[in-house]
CSV table of C-alpha atoms in Angstrom, one decimal:
chain,number,residue,atom,x,y,z
Q,1032,UNK,CA,52.4,-10.9,9.0
Q,1033,UNK,CA,50.4,-9.4,6.2
Q,1034,UNK,CA,51.4,-12.3,3.9
Q,1035,UNK,CA,50.5,-14.8,6.6
Q,1036,UNK,CA,47.2,-13.2,7.2
Q,1037,UNK,CA,46.5,-13.3,3.5
Q,1038,UNK,CA,47.4,-16.9,3.2
Q,1039,UNK,CA,45.9,-18.3,6.4
Q,1040,UNK,CA,43.4,-15.7,7.6
Q,1041,UNK,CA,39.8,-16.5,7.5
Q,1042,UNK,CA,38.2,-15.7,4.2
Q,1043,UNK,CA,35.6,-13.0,3.9
Q,1044,UNK,CA,32.1,-14.4,4.7
Q,1045,UNK,CA,30.4,-15.0,1.4
Q,1046,UNK,CA,26.7,-14.8,0.6
Q,1047,UNK,CA,25.2,-17.8,2.2
Q,1048,UNK,CA,23.4,-20.3,0.0
Q,1049,UNK,CA,20.6,-22.1,1.7
Q,1050,UNK,CA,21.2,-25.8,1.6
Q,1051,UNK,CA,18.6,-28.6,1.5
Q,1052,UNK,CA,19.2,-31.1,4.3
Q,1053,UNK,CA,18.5,-32.0,7.8
Q,1054,UNK,CA,19.9,-32.0,11.3
Q,1055,UNK,CA,18.9,-33.2,14.7
Q,1056,UNK,CA,19.2,-31.4,18.0
Q,1057,UNK,CA,18.8,-32.7,21.6
Q,1058,UNK,CA,16.6,-31.0,24.2
Q,1059,UNK,CA,19.4,-28.5,25.0
Q,1060,UNK,CA,19.8,-27.4,21.4
Q,1061,UNK,CA,23.1,-29.3,20.8
Q,1062,UNK,CA,23.4,-30.6,17.3
Q,1063,UNK,CA,23.7,-34.4,17.2
Q,1064,UNK,CA,23.7,-35.2,13.5
Q,1065,UNK,CA,23.6,-33.0,10.4
Q,1066,UNK,CA,23.5,-33.5,6.6
Q,1067,UNK,CA,23.9,-29.8,6.0
Q,1068,UNK,CA,27.1,-28.8,4.2
Q,1069,UNK,CA,29.9,-27.2,6.3
Q,1070,UNK,CA,29.5,-24.0,4.3
Q,1071,UNK,CA,26.2,-23.4,6.0
Q,1072,UNK,CA,27.1,-21.3,9.1
Q,1073,UNK,CA,26.8,-23.2,12.4
Q,1074,UNK,CA,25.3,-20.1,13.9
Q,1075,UNK,CA,22.4,-20.2,11.5
Q,1076,UNK,CA,21.8,-23.9,12.1
Q,1077,UNK,CA,21.9,-23.5,15.9
Q,1078,UNK,CA,19.5,-20.5,15.7
Q,1079,UNK,CA,17.0,-22.7,13.6
Q,1080,UNK,CA,17.3,-25.5,16.2
Q,1081,UNK,CA,16.7,-23.1,19.1
Q,1082,UNK,CA,13.7,-21.4,17.6
Q,1083,UNK,CA,12.1,-24.8,16.7
Q,1084,UNK,CA,12.6,-26.1,20.3
Q,1085,UNK,CA,11.3,-22.8,21.7
Q,1086,UNK,CA,8.1,-23.2,19.6
Q,1087,UNK,CA,7.6,-26.8,20.8
Q,1088,UNK,CA,8.0,-25.6,24.4
Q,1089,UNK,CA,5.7,-22.6,23.8
Q,1090,UNK,CA,3.0,-25.0,22.4
Q,1091,UNK,CA,3.4,-27.2,25.5
Q,1092,UNK,CA,3.0,-24.2,27.8
Q,1093,UNK,CA,-0.3,-23.4,25.9
Q,1094,UNK,CA,-1.5,-26.9,26.7
Q,1095,UNK,CA,-1.4,-27.7,23.1
Q,1096,UNK,CA,1.7,-30.0,22.7
Q,1097,UNK,CA,2.8,-30.3,19.1
Q,1098,UNK,CA,4.7,-33.2,17.4
Q,1099,UNK,CA,5.4,-31.4,14.1
Q,1100,UNK,CA,5.9,-27.8,13.0
Q,1101,UNK,CA,6.1,-26.6,9.4
Q,1102,UNK,CA,7.3,-23.0,8.9
Q,1103,UNK,CA,6.8,-21.5,5.5
Q,1104,UNK,CA,8.8,-18.5,4.4
Q,1105,UNK,CA,8.9,-17.0,0.9
Q,1106,UNK,CA,12.2,-18.7,0.1
Q,1107,UNK,CA,12.5,-21.5,2.7
Q,1108,UNK,CA,10.3,-24.2,4.2
Q,1109,UNK,CA,11.3,-25.7,7.6
Q,1110,UNK,CA,9.8,-28.9,8.9
Q,1111,UNK,CA,10.6,-30.0,12.4
Q,1112,UNK,CA,9.5,-33.1,14.2
Q,1113,UNK,CA,9.7,-33.5,18.0
Q,1114,UNK,CA,12.1,-36.2,19.1
Q,1115,UNK,CA,12.0,-36.9,22.9
Q,1116,UNK,CA,12.5,-33.2,23.8
Q,1117,UNK,CA,14.8,-32.6,20.9
Q,1118,UNK,CA,13.9,-32.3,17.2
Q,1119,UNK,CA,14.8,-33.3,13.7
Q,1120,UNK,CA,14.7,-30.3,11.3
Q,1121,UNK,CA,14.5,-30.4,7.6
Q,1122,UNK,CA,15.5,-27.4,5.4
Q,1123,UNK,CA,13.8,-27.1,2.0
Q,1124,UNK,CA,14.8,-24.0,0.0
Q,1125,UNK,CA,11.9,-22.7,-2.2
Q,1126,UNK,CA,12.2,-21.0,-5.5
Q,1127,UNK,CA,9.8,-18.8,-7.4
Q,1128,UNK,CA,9.3,-21.5,-10.0
Q,1129,UNK,CA,7.9,-23.8,-7.3
Q,1130,UNK,CA,5.5,-21.1,-6.2
Q,1131,UNK,CA,4.0,-20.3,-9.6
Q,1132,UNK,CA,4.4,-23.1,-12.2
Q,1133,UNK,CA,2.4,-21.1,-14.7
Q,1134,UNK,CA,4.7,-18.9,-16.9
Q,1135,UNK,CA,4.0,-15.2,-17.1
Q,1136,UNK,CA,2.9,-13.9,-20.4
Q,1137,UNK,CA,5.6,-11.9,-22.1
Q,1138,UNK,CA,4.6,-8.4,-23.2
Q,1139,UNK,CA,4.7,-8.1,-27.0
S,509,UNK,CA,12.0,14.8,-1.8
S,510,UNK,CA,13.7,17.1,-4.3
S,511,UNK,CA,12.5,17.3,-8.0
S,512,UNK,CA,15.7,15.6,-9.2
S,513,UNK,CA,15.5,11.9,-8.5
S,514,UNK,CA,18.2,10.3,-6.4
S,515,UNK,CA,19.8,6.9,-6.7
S,516,UNK,CA,22.2,5.1,-4.3
S,517,UNK,CA,24.4,2.6,-6.0
S,518,UNK,CA,26.0,-0.1,-3.8
S,519,UNK,CA,28.7,-2.5,-5.0
S,520,UNK,CA,32.1,-3.5,-3.7
S,521,UNK,CA,33.7,-3.0,-7.1
S,522,UNK,CA,34.9,0.6,-7.5
S,523,UNK,CA,35.2,0.4,-11.3
S,524,UNK,CA,31.6,-0.8,-11.5
S,525,UNK,CA,30.5,2.0,-9.3
S,526,UNK,CA,32.3,4.6,-11.4
S,527,UNK,CA,30.9,3.2,-14.7
S,528,UNK,CA,27.3,2.9,-13.6
S,529,UNK,CA,27.3,6.3,-11.8
S,530,UNK,CA,28.2,7.8,-15.2
S,531,UNK,CA,25.7,5.7,-17.1
S,532,UNK,CA,22.8,6.4,-14.8
S,533,UNK,CA,23.6,10.0,-14.0
S,534,UNK,CA,24.2,11.1,-17.6
S,535,UNK,CA,22.1,8.8,-19.8
S,536,UNK,CA,18.8,8.5,-17.9
S,537,UNK,CA,16.3,11.1,-19.2
S,538,UNK,CA,15.5,12.3,-15.6
S,539,UNK,CA,19.2,13.0,-15.0
S,540,UNK,CA,19.2,11.6,-11.5
S,541,UNK,CA,21.8,12.4,-8.8
S,542,UNK,CA,23.7,9.2,-8.3
S,543,UNK,CA,25.5,8.6,-5.0
S,544,UNK,CA,27.7,5.5,-4.5
S,545,UNK,CA,28.7,3.3,-1.6
S,546,UNK,CA,31.2,0.4,-1.6
S,547,UNK,CA,30.0,-1.4,1.5
S,548,UNK,CA,26.7,-2.2,3.0
S,549,UNK,CA,27.3,-0.3,6.2
S,550,UNK,CA,28.3,2.8,4.2
S,551,UNK,CA,25.1,2.5,2.2
S,552,UNK,CA,22.9,2.3,5.2
S,553,UNK,CA,24.7,5.3,6.8
S,554,UNK,CA,24.0,7.3,3.6
S,555,UNK,CA,20.4,6.2,3.6
S,556,UNK,CA,20.0,7.4,7.2
S,557,UNK,CA,21.2,10.9,6.3
S,558,UNK,CA,19.6,11.5,2.9
S,559,UNK,CA,16.5,10.7,1.1
S,560,UNK,CA,16.7,8.5,-2.0
S,561,UNK,CA,14.2,7.2,-4.6
S,562,UNK,CA,16.1,4.1,-5.5
S,563,UNK,CA,18.7,1.8,-4.1
S,564,UNK,CA,20.6,-0.5,-6.6
S,565,UNK,CA,22.5,-3.1,-4.7
S,566,UNK,CA,24.9,-5.9,-5.5
S,567,UNK,CA,24.4,-9.1,-3.5
S,568,UNK,CA,27.9,-10.6,-3.1
S,569,UNK,CA,29.9,-8.3,-1.0
S,570,UNK,CA,32.2,-8.9,2.0
S,571,UNK,CA,31.2,-8.3,5.6
S,572,UNK,CA,27.6,-7.2,5.0
S,573,UNK,CA,26.1,-8.9,1.9
S,574,UNK,CA,23.3,-7.4,-0.2
S,575,UNK,CA,20.5,-9.5,1.3
S,576,UNK,CA,21.4,-8.1,4.7
S,577,UNK,CA,21.4,-4.5,3.4
S,578,UNK,CA,18.1,-5.1,1.6
S,579,UNK,CA,16.4,-6.5,4.7
S,580,UNK,CA,17.3,-3.5,6.7
S,581,UNK,CA,16.5,-1.0,3.9
S,582,UNK,CA,13.1,-2.5,3.3
S,583,UNK,CA,12.2,-2.2,7.0
S,584,UNK,CA,13.6,1.2,7.7
S,585,UNK,CA,12.7,2.9,4.4
S,586,UNK,CA,9.5,1.2,3.2
S,587,UNK,CA,9.0,3.6,0.3
S,588,UNK,CA,12.5,3.3,-1.1
S,589,UNK,CA,12.5,1.4,-4.4
S,590,UNK,CA,14.9,-1.6,-4.3
S,591,UNK,CA,16.7,-3.2,-7.2
S,592,UNK,CA,19.3,-6.0,-7.1
S,593,UNK,CA,22.0,-5.8,-9.8
S,594,UNK,CA,24.2,-8.8,-9.5
S,595,UNK,CA,26.3,-11.3,-11.4
S,596,UNK,CA,24.9,-14.2,-9.5
S,597,UNK,CA,22.7,-16.3,-11.7
S,598,UNK,CA,20.9,-18.3,-9.0
S,599,UNK,CA,17.2,-18.9,-8.7
S,600,UNK,CA,17.4,-19.2,-4.9
S,601,UNK,CA,18.9,-15.7,-4.5
S,602,UNK,CA,16.3,-14.3,-6.9
S,603,UNK,CA,13.5,-15.9,-4.8
S,604,UNK,CA,15.0,-14.7,-1.5
S,605,UNK,CA,15.5,-11.1,-2.9
S,606,UNK,CA,11.9,-11.0,-4.0
S,607,UNK,CA,10.9,-12.5,-0.7
S,608,UNK,CA,12.6,-9.5,1.0
S,609,UNK,CA,10.5,-7.1,-1.1
S,610,UNK,CA,12.8,-5.9,-3.8
S,611,UNK,CA,11.1,-4.3,-6.8
S,612,UNK,CA,13.4,-5.8,-9.5
S,613,UNK,CA,16.2,-8.4,-9.7
S,614,UNK,CA,18.6,-7.8,-12.6
S,615,UNK,CA,21.7,-9.8,-13.8
S,616,UNK,CA,24.4,-7.3,-14.7
S,617,UNK,CA,23.8,-6.5,-18.3
S,618,UNK,CA,26.2,-8.1,-20.8
S,619,UNK,CA,24.9,-6.7,-24.0
S,620,UNK,CA,23.8,-3.3,-25.3
S,621,UNK,CA,20.3,-4.5,-25.5
S,622,UNK,CA,20.3,-5.7,-21.9
S,623,UNK,CA,21.8,-2.4,-20.8
S,624,UNK,CA,19.1,-0.6,-22.7
S,625,UNK,CA,16.3,-2.5,-21.0
S,626,UNK,CA,18.0,-2.0,-17.6
S,627,UNK,CA,18.2,1.8,-18.1
S,628,UNK,CA,14.6,2.0,-19.3
S,629,UNK,CA,13.5,0.1,-16.3
S,630,UNK,CA,15.4,2.3,-13.9
S,631,UNK,CA,13.9,5.4,-15.5
S,632,UNK,CA,10.5,3.9,-15.1
S,633,UNK,CA,11.1,3.2,-11.4
S,634,UNK,CA,12.4,6.6,-10.4
S,635,UNK,CA,10.0,8.6,-12.4
S,636,UNK,CA,7.1,7.5,-10.3
S,637,UNK,CA,6.6,8.4,-6.7
S,638,UNK,CA,6.1,5.5,-4.4
S,639,UNK,CA,2.5,4.9,-3.6
S,640,UNK,CA,0.3,2.1,-2.1
S,641,UNK,CA,-1.0,-0.2,-4.7
S,642,UNK,CA,-0.3,-3.4,-6.5
S,643,UNK,CA,3.2,-4.3,-7.4
S,644,UNK,CA,3.5,-5.4,-11.0
S,645,UNK,CA,2.0,-2.2,-12.3
S,646,UNK,CA,3.3,0.7,-10.4
S,647,UNK,CA,0.9,3.1,-8.7
S,648,UNK,CA,-2.2,1.4,-10.0
S,649,UNK,CA,-5.1,0.1,-8.1
S,650,UNK,CA,-6.7,-3.2,-8.9
S,651,UNK,CA,-9.7,-1.4,-10.4
S,652,UNK,CA,-7.4,0.6,-12.7
S,653,UNK,CA,-5.7,-2.6,-13.8
S,654,UNK,CA,-9.1,-4.3,-14.6
S,655,UNK,CA,-10.3,-1.3,-16.4
S,656,UNK,CA,-7.1,-1.1,-18.5
S,657,UNK,CA,-7.4,-4.8,-19.4
S,658,UNK,CA,-11.1,-4.5,-20.3
S,659,UNK,CA,-10.8,-1.2,-22.2
S,660,UNK,CA,-8.1,-2.8,-24.4
S,661,UNK,CA,-10.4,-5.8,-25.0
S,662,UNK,CA,-7.8,-8.2,-23.5
S,663,UNK,CA,-8.2,-11.8,-22.9
S,664,UNK,CA,-6.1,-12.9,-19.9
S,665,UNK,CA,-6.0,-14.1,-16.4
S,666,UNK,CA,-5.1,-11.7,-13.6
S,667,UNK,CA,-3.4,-13.7,-10.8
S,668,UNK,CA,-3.5,-11.6,-7.7
S,669,UNK,CA,-1.5,-12.6,-4.6
S,670,UNK,CA,-2.2,-11.2,-1.1
S,671,UNK,CA,0.0,-12.8,1.4
S,672,UNK,CA,-0.6,-16.5,1.2
S,673,UNK,CA,-3.9,-16.1,-0.7
S,674,UNK,CA,-4.0,-16.4,-4.5
S,675,UNK,CA,-6.9,-15.2,-6.5
S,676,UNK,CA,-7.7,-15.2,-10.2
S,677,UNK,CA,-9.8,-12.9,-12.3
S,678,UNK,CA,-10.7,-14.2,-15.8
S,679,UNK,CA,-11.0,-11.7,-18.5
S,680,UNK,CA,-12.2,-12.7,-22.0
S,681,UNK,CA,-12.4,-10.2,-24.9
S,682,UNK,CA,-12.6,-7.2,-22.5
S,683,UNK,CA,-15.2,-8.7,-20.1
S,684,UNK,CA,-14.8,-10.2,-16.7
S,685,UNK,CA,-16.2,-13.7,-17.0
S,686,UNK,CA,-15.2,-15.3,-13.7
S,687,UNK,CA,-13.2,-14.9,-10.6
S,688,UNK,CA,-12.0,-17.4,-8.0
S,689,UNK,CA,-10.2,-17.5,-4.7
S,690,UNK,CA,-10.1,-20.2,-2.0
S,691,UNK,CA,-13.7,-21.1,-1.1
S,692,UNK,CA,-15.3,-18.5,-3.4
S,693,UNK,CA,-16.0,-18.1,-7.1
S,694,UNK,CA,-17.9,-15.7,-9.5
S,695,UNK,CA,-19.1,-12.3,-8.2
S,696,UNK,CA,-18.7,-12.9,-4.5
S,697,UNK,CA,-15.0,-13.8,-5.2
S,698,UNK,CA,-14.6,-10.7,-7.4
S,699,UNK,CA,-16.0,-8.5,-4.6
S,700,UNK,CA,-13.7,-10.0,-2.1
S,701,UNK,CA,-10.7,-9.6,-4.3
S,702,UNK,CA,-11.5,-6.0,-5.0
S,703,UNK,CA,-11.6,-5.2,-1.3
S,704,UNK,CA,-7.9,-6.1,-1.1
S,705,UNK,CA,-5.9,-2.9,-0.7
S,706,UNK,CA,-2.4,-4.3,-1.5
S,707,UNK,CA,-0.9,-7.3,-3.1
S,708,UNK,CA,1.0,-8.2,-6.3
S,709,UNK,CA,-0.3,-9.5,-9.6
S,710,UNK,CA,0.8,-11.2,-12.7
S,711,UNK,CA,-0.9,-11.5,-16.1
S,712,UNK,CA,-1.2,-15.0,-17.3
S,713,UNK,CA,-2.4,-16.3,-20.7
S,714,UNK,CA,-6.2,-16.5,-21.1
S,715,UNK,CA,-8.0,-19.8,-20.5
S,716,UNK,CA,-10.4,-20.0,-23.4
S,717,UNK,CA,-12.2,-23.1,-21.8
S,718,UNK,CA,-13.1,-21.1,-18.7
S,719,UNK,CA,-16.9,-21.2,-18.2
S,720,UNK,CA,-18.5,-17.8,-17.9
S,721,UNK,CA,-20.2,-17.3,-14.5
S,722,UNK,CA,-20.3,-13.5,-14.5
S,723,UNK,CA,-22.6,-11.8,-17.0
S,724,UNK,CA,-22.6,-8.2,-15.9
S,725,UNK,CA,-20.6,-5.7,-17.9
S,726,UNK,CA,-17.3,-4.9,-16.2
S,727,UNK,CA,-18.5,-1.3,-15.5
S,728,UNK,CA,-21.6,-2.6,-13.8
S,729,UNK,CA,-19.5,-5.2,-11.9
S,730,UNK,CA,-17.1,-2.6,-10.6
S,731,UNK,CA,-20.0,-0.3,-9.6
S,732,UNK,CA,-21.8,-3.1,-7.7
S,733,UNK,CA,-18.6,-4.1,-6.0
S,734,UNK,CA,-17.8,-0.6,-4.9
S,735,UNK,CA,-21.4,-0.3,-3.4
S,736,UNK,CA,-21.0,-3.7,-1.7
S,737,UNK,CA,-17.7,-2.6,-0.1
S,738,UNK,CA,-19.2,0.6,1.1
S,739,UNK,CA,-22.2,-1.2,2.6
S,740,UNK,CA,-20.0,-3.8,4.3
S,741,UNK,CA,-17.9,-1.0,5.8
S,742,UNK,CA,-20.9,0.7,7.3
S,743,UNK,CA,-22.6,-2.5,8.7
S,744,UNK,CA,-22.9,-2.5,12.5
S,745,UNK,CA,-22.5,-5.9,14.1
S,746,UNK,CA,-22.8,-7.1,17.7
S,747,UNK,CA,-19.7,-6.7,19.9
S,748,UNK,CA,-17.1,-9.5,19.9
S,749,UNK,CA,-16.3,-12.0,22.6
S,750,UNK,CA,-15.1,-10.7,25.9
S,751,UNK,CA,-11.4,-10.6,26.8
S,752,UNK,CA,-9.8,-12.4,29.7
S,753,UNK,CA,-9.0,-9.2,31.5
S,754,UNK,CA,-5.3,-9.0,30.7
S,755,UNK,CA,-5.8,-7.4,27.3
S,756,UNK,CA,-7.4,-4.2,26.2
S,757,UNK,CA,-11.1,-4.7,25.6
S,758,UNK,CA,-11.9,-4.9,21.9
S,759,UNK,CA,-13.0,-1.5,20.7
S,760,UNK,CA,-16.0,-0.8,18.6
S,761,UNK,CA,-14.0,-0.4,15.4
S,762,UNK,CA,-13.2,-4.1,15.7
S,763,UNK,CA,-16.8,-5.0,14.9
S,764,UNK,CA,-15.7,-6.0,11.4
S,765,UNK,CA,-13.2,-8.5,12.9
S,766,UNK,CA,-15.9,-9.9,15.1
S,767,UNK,CA,-18.1,-10.4,12.0
S,768,UNK,CA,-15.3,-12.3,10.3
S,769,UNK,CA,-14.7,-14.4,13.3
S,770,UNK,CA,-18.4,-15.3,13.4
S,771,UNK,CA,-18.2,-16.3,9.7
S,772,UNK,CA,-15.0,-18.3,10.3
S,773,UNK,CA,-16.5,-20.2,13.2
S,774,UNK,CA,-19.0,-21.7,10.8
S,775,UNK,CA,-16.4,-23.2,8.6
S,776,UNK,CA,-16.0,-27.0,8.6
S,777,UNK,CA,-13.5,-28.3,11.1
S,778,UNK,CA,-12.6,-25.0,12.8
S,779,UNK,CA,-12.3,-25.5,16.6
S,780,UNK,CA,-11.1,-22.1,17.6
S,781,UNK,CA,-10.0,-18.8,16.2
S,782,UNK,CA,-7.9,-16.2,17.8
S,783,UNK,CA,-6.8,-12.8,16.3
S,784,UNK,CA,-4.2,-10.8,18.3
S,785,UNK,CA,-3.8,-7.2,17.3
S,786,UNK,CA,-0.3,-5.7,16.9
S,787,UNK,CA,-1.4,-2.7,18.9
S,788,UNK,CA,0.2,-1.9,22.2
S,789,UNK,CA,-2.6,-3.6,24.2
S,790,UNK,CA,-2.6,-6.6,21.9
S,791,UNK,CA,-6.3,-6.5,21.5
S,792,UNK,CA,-7.8,-10.0,21.2
S,793,UNK,CA,-10.7,-11.3,19.2
S,794,UNK,CA,-11.5,-15.0,19.6
S,795,UNK,CA,-14.0,-17.7,19.2
S,796,UNK,CA,-14.1,-21.2,20.7
S,797,UNK,CA,-11.7,-20.6,23.5
S,798,UNK,CA,-12.5,-20.3,27.2
S,799,UNK,CA,-9.2,-18.8,28.1
S,800,UNK,CA,-7.4,-17.3,25.1
S,801,UNK,CA,-4.3,-16.2,27.0
S,802,UNK,CA,-2.1,-19.3,26.6
S,803,UNK,CA,-2.8,-19.6,22.9
S,804,UNK,CA,-2.3,-15.9,22.5
S,805,UNK,CA,1.1,-16.2,24.1
S,806,UNK,CA,2.0,-19.2,21.9
S,807,UNK,CA,0.9,-17.2,18.8
S,808,UNK,CA,2.9,-14.2,19.7
S,809,UNK,CA,6.1,-16.1,20.7
S,810,UNK,CA,6.0,-18.4,17.7
S,811,UNK,CA,5.6,-15.6,15.1
S,812,UNK,CA,8.1,-13.4,16.8
S,813,UNK,CA,10.7,-16.3,17.0
S,814,UNK,CA,10.3,-17.3,13.4
S,815,UNK,CA,10.1,-13.7,12.1
S,816,UNK,CA,13.4,-13.0,13.7
S,817,UNK,CA,14.8,-16.3,12.3
S,818,UNK,CA,13.6,-15.3,8.9
S,819,UNK,CA,15.3,-11.9,9.2
S,820,UNK,CA,18.6,-13.6,10.1
S,821,UNK,CA,18.4,-16.1,7.3
S,822,UNK,CA,17.1,-13.6,4.7
S,823,UNK,CA,14.4,-15.9,3.5
S,824,UNK,CA,11.7,-13.4,3.0
S,825,UNK,CA,8.3,-13.0,4.6
S,826,UNK,CA,7.1,-15.4,7.2
S,827,UNK,CA,4.0,-16.8,5.6
S,828,UNK,CA,2.6,-19.3,8.0
S,829,UNK,CA,3.4,-21.9,10.7
S,830,UNK,CA,1.5,-25.1,10.8
S,831,UNK,CA,1.6,-27.4,13.9
S,832,UNK,CA,0.4,-30.9,14.3
S,833,UNK,CA,-0.3,-32.3,17.8
S,834,UNK,CA,-2.3,-35.2,19.3
S,835,UNK,CA,-5.0,-32.8,20.5
S,836,UNK,CA,-5.1,-30.2,17.8
S,837,UNK,CA,-3.8,-29.1,14.4
S,838,UNK,CA,-3.0,-25.4,14.5
S,839,UNK,CA,-2.2,-22.8,11.9
S,840,UNK,CA,-0.6,-19.5,12.8
S,841,UNK,CA,0.2,-16.5,10.5
S,842,UNK,CA,0.6,-12.8,10.5
S,843,UNK,CA,-2.3,-11.2,8.6
S,844,UNK,CA,-2.1,-7.4,8.2
S,845,UNK,CA,-2.1,-5.7,11.6
S,846,UNK,CA,-3.2,-8.9,13.4
S,847,UNK,CA,-1.7,-12.3,14.1
S,848,UNK,CA,-4.1,-15.2,13.5
S,849,UNK,CA,-4.2,-18.6,15.2
S,850,UNK,CA,-6.8,-21.2,14.1
S,851,UNK,CA,-7.2,-24.6,15.7
S,852,UNK,CA,-8.6,-27.7,14.0
S,853,UNK,CA,-9.3,-31.2,15.3
S,854,UNK,CA,-6.4,-33.7,14.9
S,855,UNK,CA,-8.3,-36.0,12.6
S,856,UNK,CA,-8.6,-33.3,9.9
S,857,UNK,CA,-6.1,-33.7,7.1
S,858,UNK,CA,-3.2,-31.3,6.8
S,859,UNK,CA,-4.4,-30.3,3.3
S,860,UNK,CA,-7.8,-29.4,4.7
S,861,UNK,CA,-6.0,-27.3,7.4
S,862,UNK,CA,-4.0,-25.5,4.7
S,863,UNK,CA,-7.0,-24.8,2.4
S,864,UNK,CA,-9.2,-23.6,5.3
S,865,UNK,CA,-6.5,-21.4,6.7
S,866,UNK,CA,-5.9,-19.9,3.3
S,867,UNK,CA,-9.6,-19.2,3.1
S,868,UNK,CA,-9.6,-17.6,6.5
S,869,UNK,CA,-6.6,-15.4,5.7
S,870,UNK,CA,-8.3,-14.3,2.6
S,871,UNK,CA,-11.4,-13.3,4.5
S,872,UNK,CA,-9.3,-11.5,7.1
S,873,UNK,CA,-7.2,-9.7,4.4
S,874,UNK,CA,-10.4,-8.4,2.8
């Protein structure tokens, strides 16, 4: 059993690398299409889809319906467009180089 | 905190832990006490029970990875210094780690020289008590940093970042010659920047072609700015807009917020502004809205949703959310103790929205 577990057991979850790519979700949050690699956890992808849909709904409740939302984090940009109640979501990882193209002066 | 500094070392490699415990414990001049943990959950449990000056964590570990540990540690122990020490040579992880608020990101040293630099840096980190101030130079205020640069007759650009807002102070041969931040330049920009209480800064090479717009000496400039900040703090302004009844009425100390709202309302293209406090009553300040409640709910839900998503993905601070609709363009962001929501007409360009919002955040942060 120990050997089988070692051979066929699920591998330890590794540090998740954020991919660039996109996916579409329907109005219930079900993923329809995705260009994200399979290494990216489905739970993360689903959570992104759900939060995006929740924000579109929240905006509608505020009488301010939105067709596009862009969310900027330090290390990730998310862009979502509303699609008939669902959404298409783009993931764009950011790096420090993109934030500050000017090189820092090295101390002597 | 005891006089002897304490370090918690986290890695899933026991040999590495043993080696670095000895290195740090016996070769750093401050002779710190070094504790070790071989899993993220163990590290967090030790942090709960004892006080530490510094956590040095690997990133790639089973079950709970380093980014997860750092996220929790930064929130629960805001004064703990955080250092990543990893074998992962990846720009994305470096960005995410800094986004989570780590102090330093190190690749595991491979040469004696790199090891020497690492040890020096750790000694520097643990030998200073954690204080408010600008990251980049520990425990120094922005005034200290400017004085240091001017006293040493430096020529450089200080790039200061406060949330989303970037500002620059231009120093030429020990004199402040110009300053800029979105929507402001020269002395008004300098005064606004100096009112920032926290942020981070970088020193960039000087720009010799920069035109001088500030002609006061740096001492006079700092003095004038200190006076202007004091005067602004003591100004009494009329009370802010009324609330809708569901929220706690805005107290007198929010007069400053009302003054900023009045200023923001004059900016080109701004349709409405709403600031929701993080206090229990979620105090509201607003302009241009008949009924702020729905927008307030949207602001709160959107920022909470995306903050929790950011925590889950370990992608650092939520900086802003921009929305485009047929009736409005809207920008939302956390800004200090408040959440801000600003509405623009749909015809305004997204670039204009971004620039204006940066400007507004900068005013608010000041």
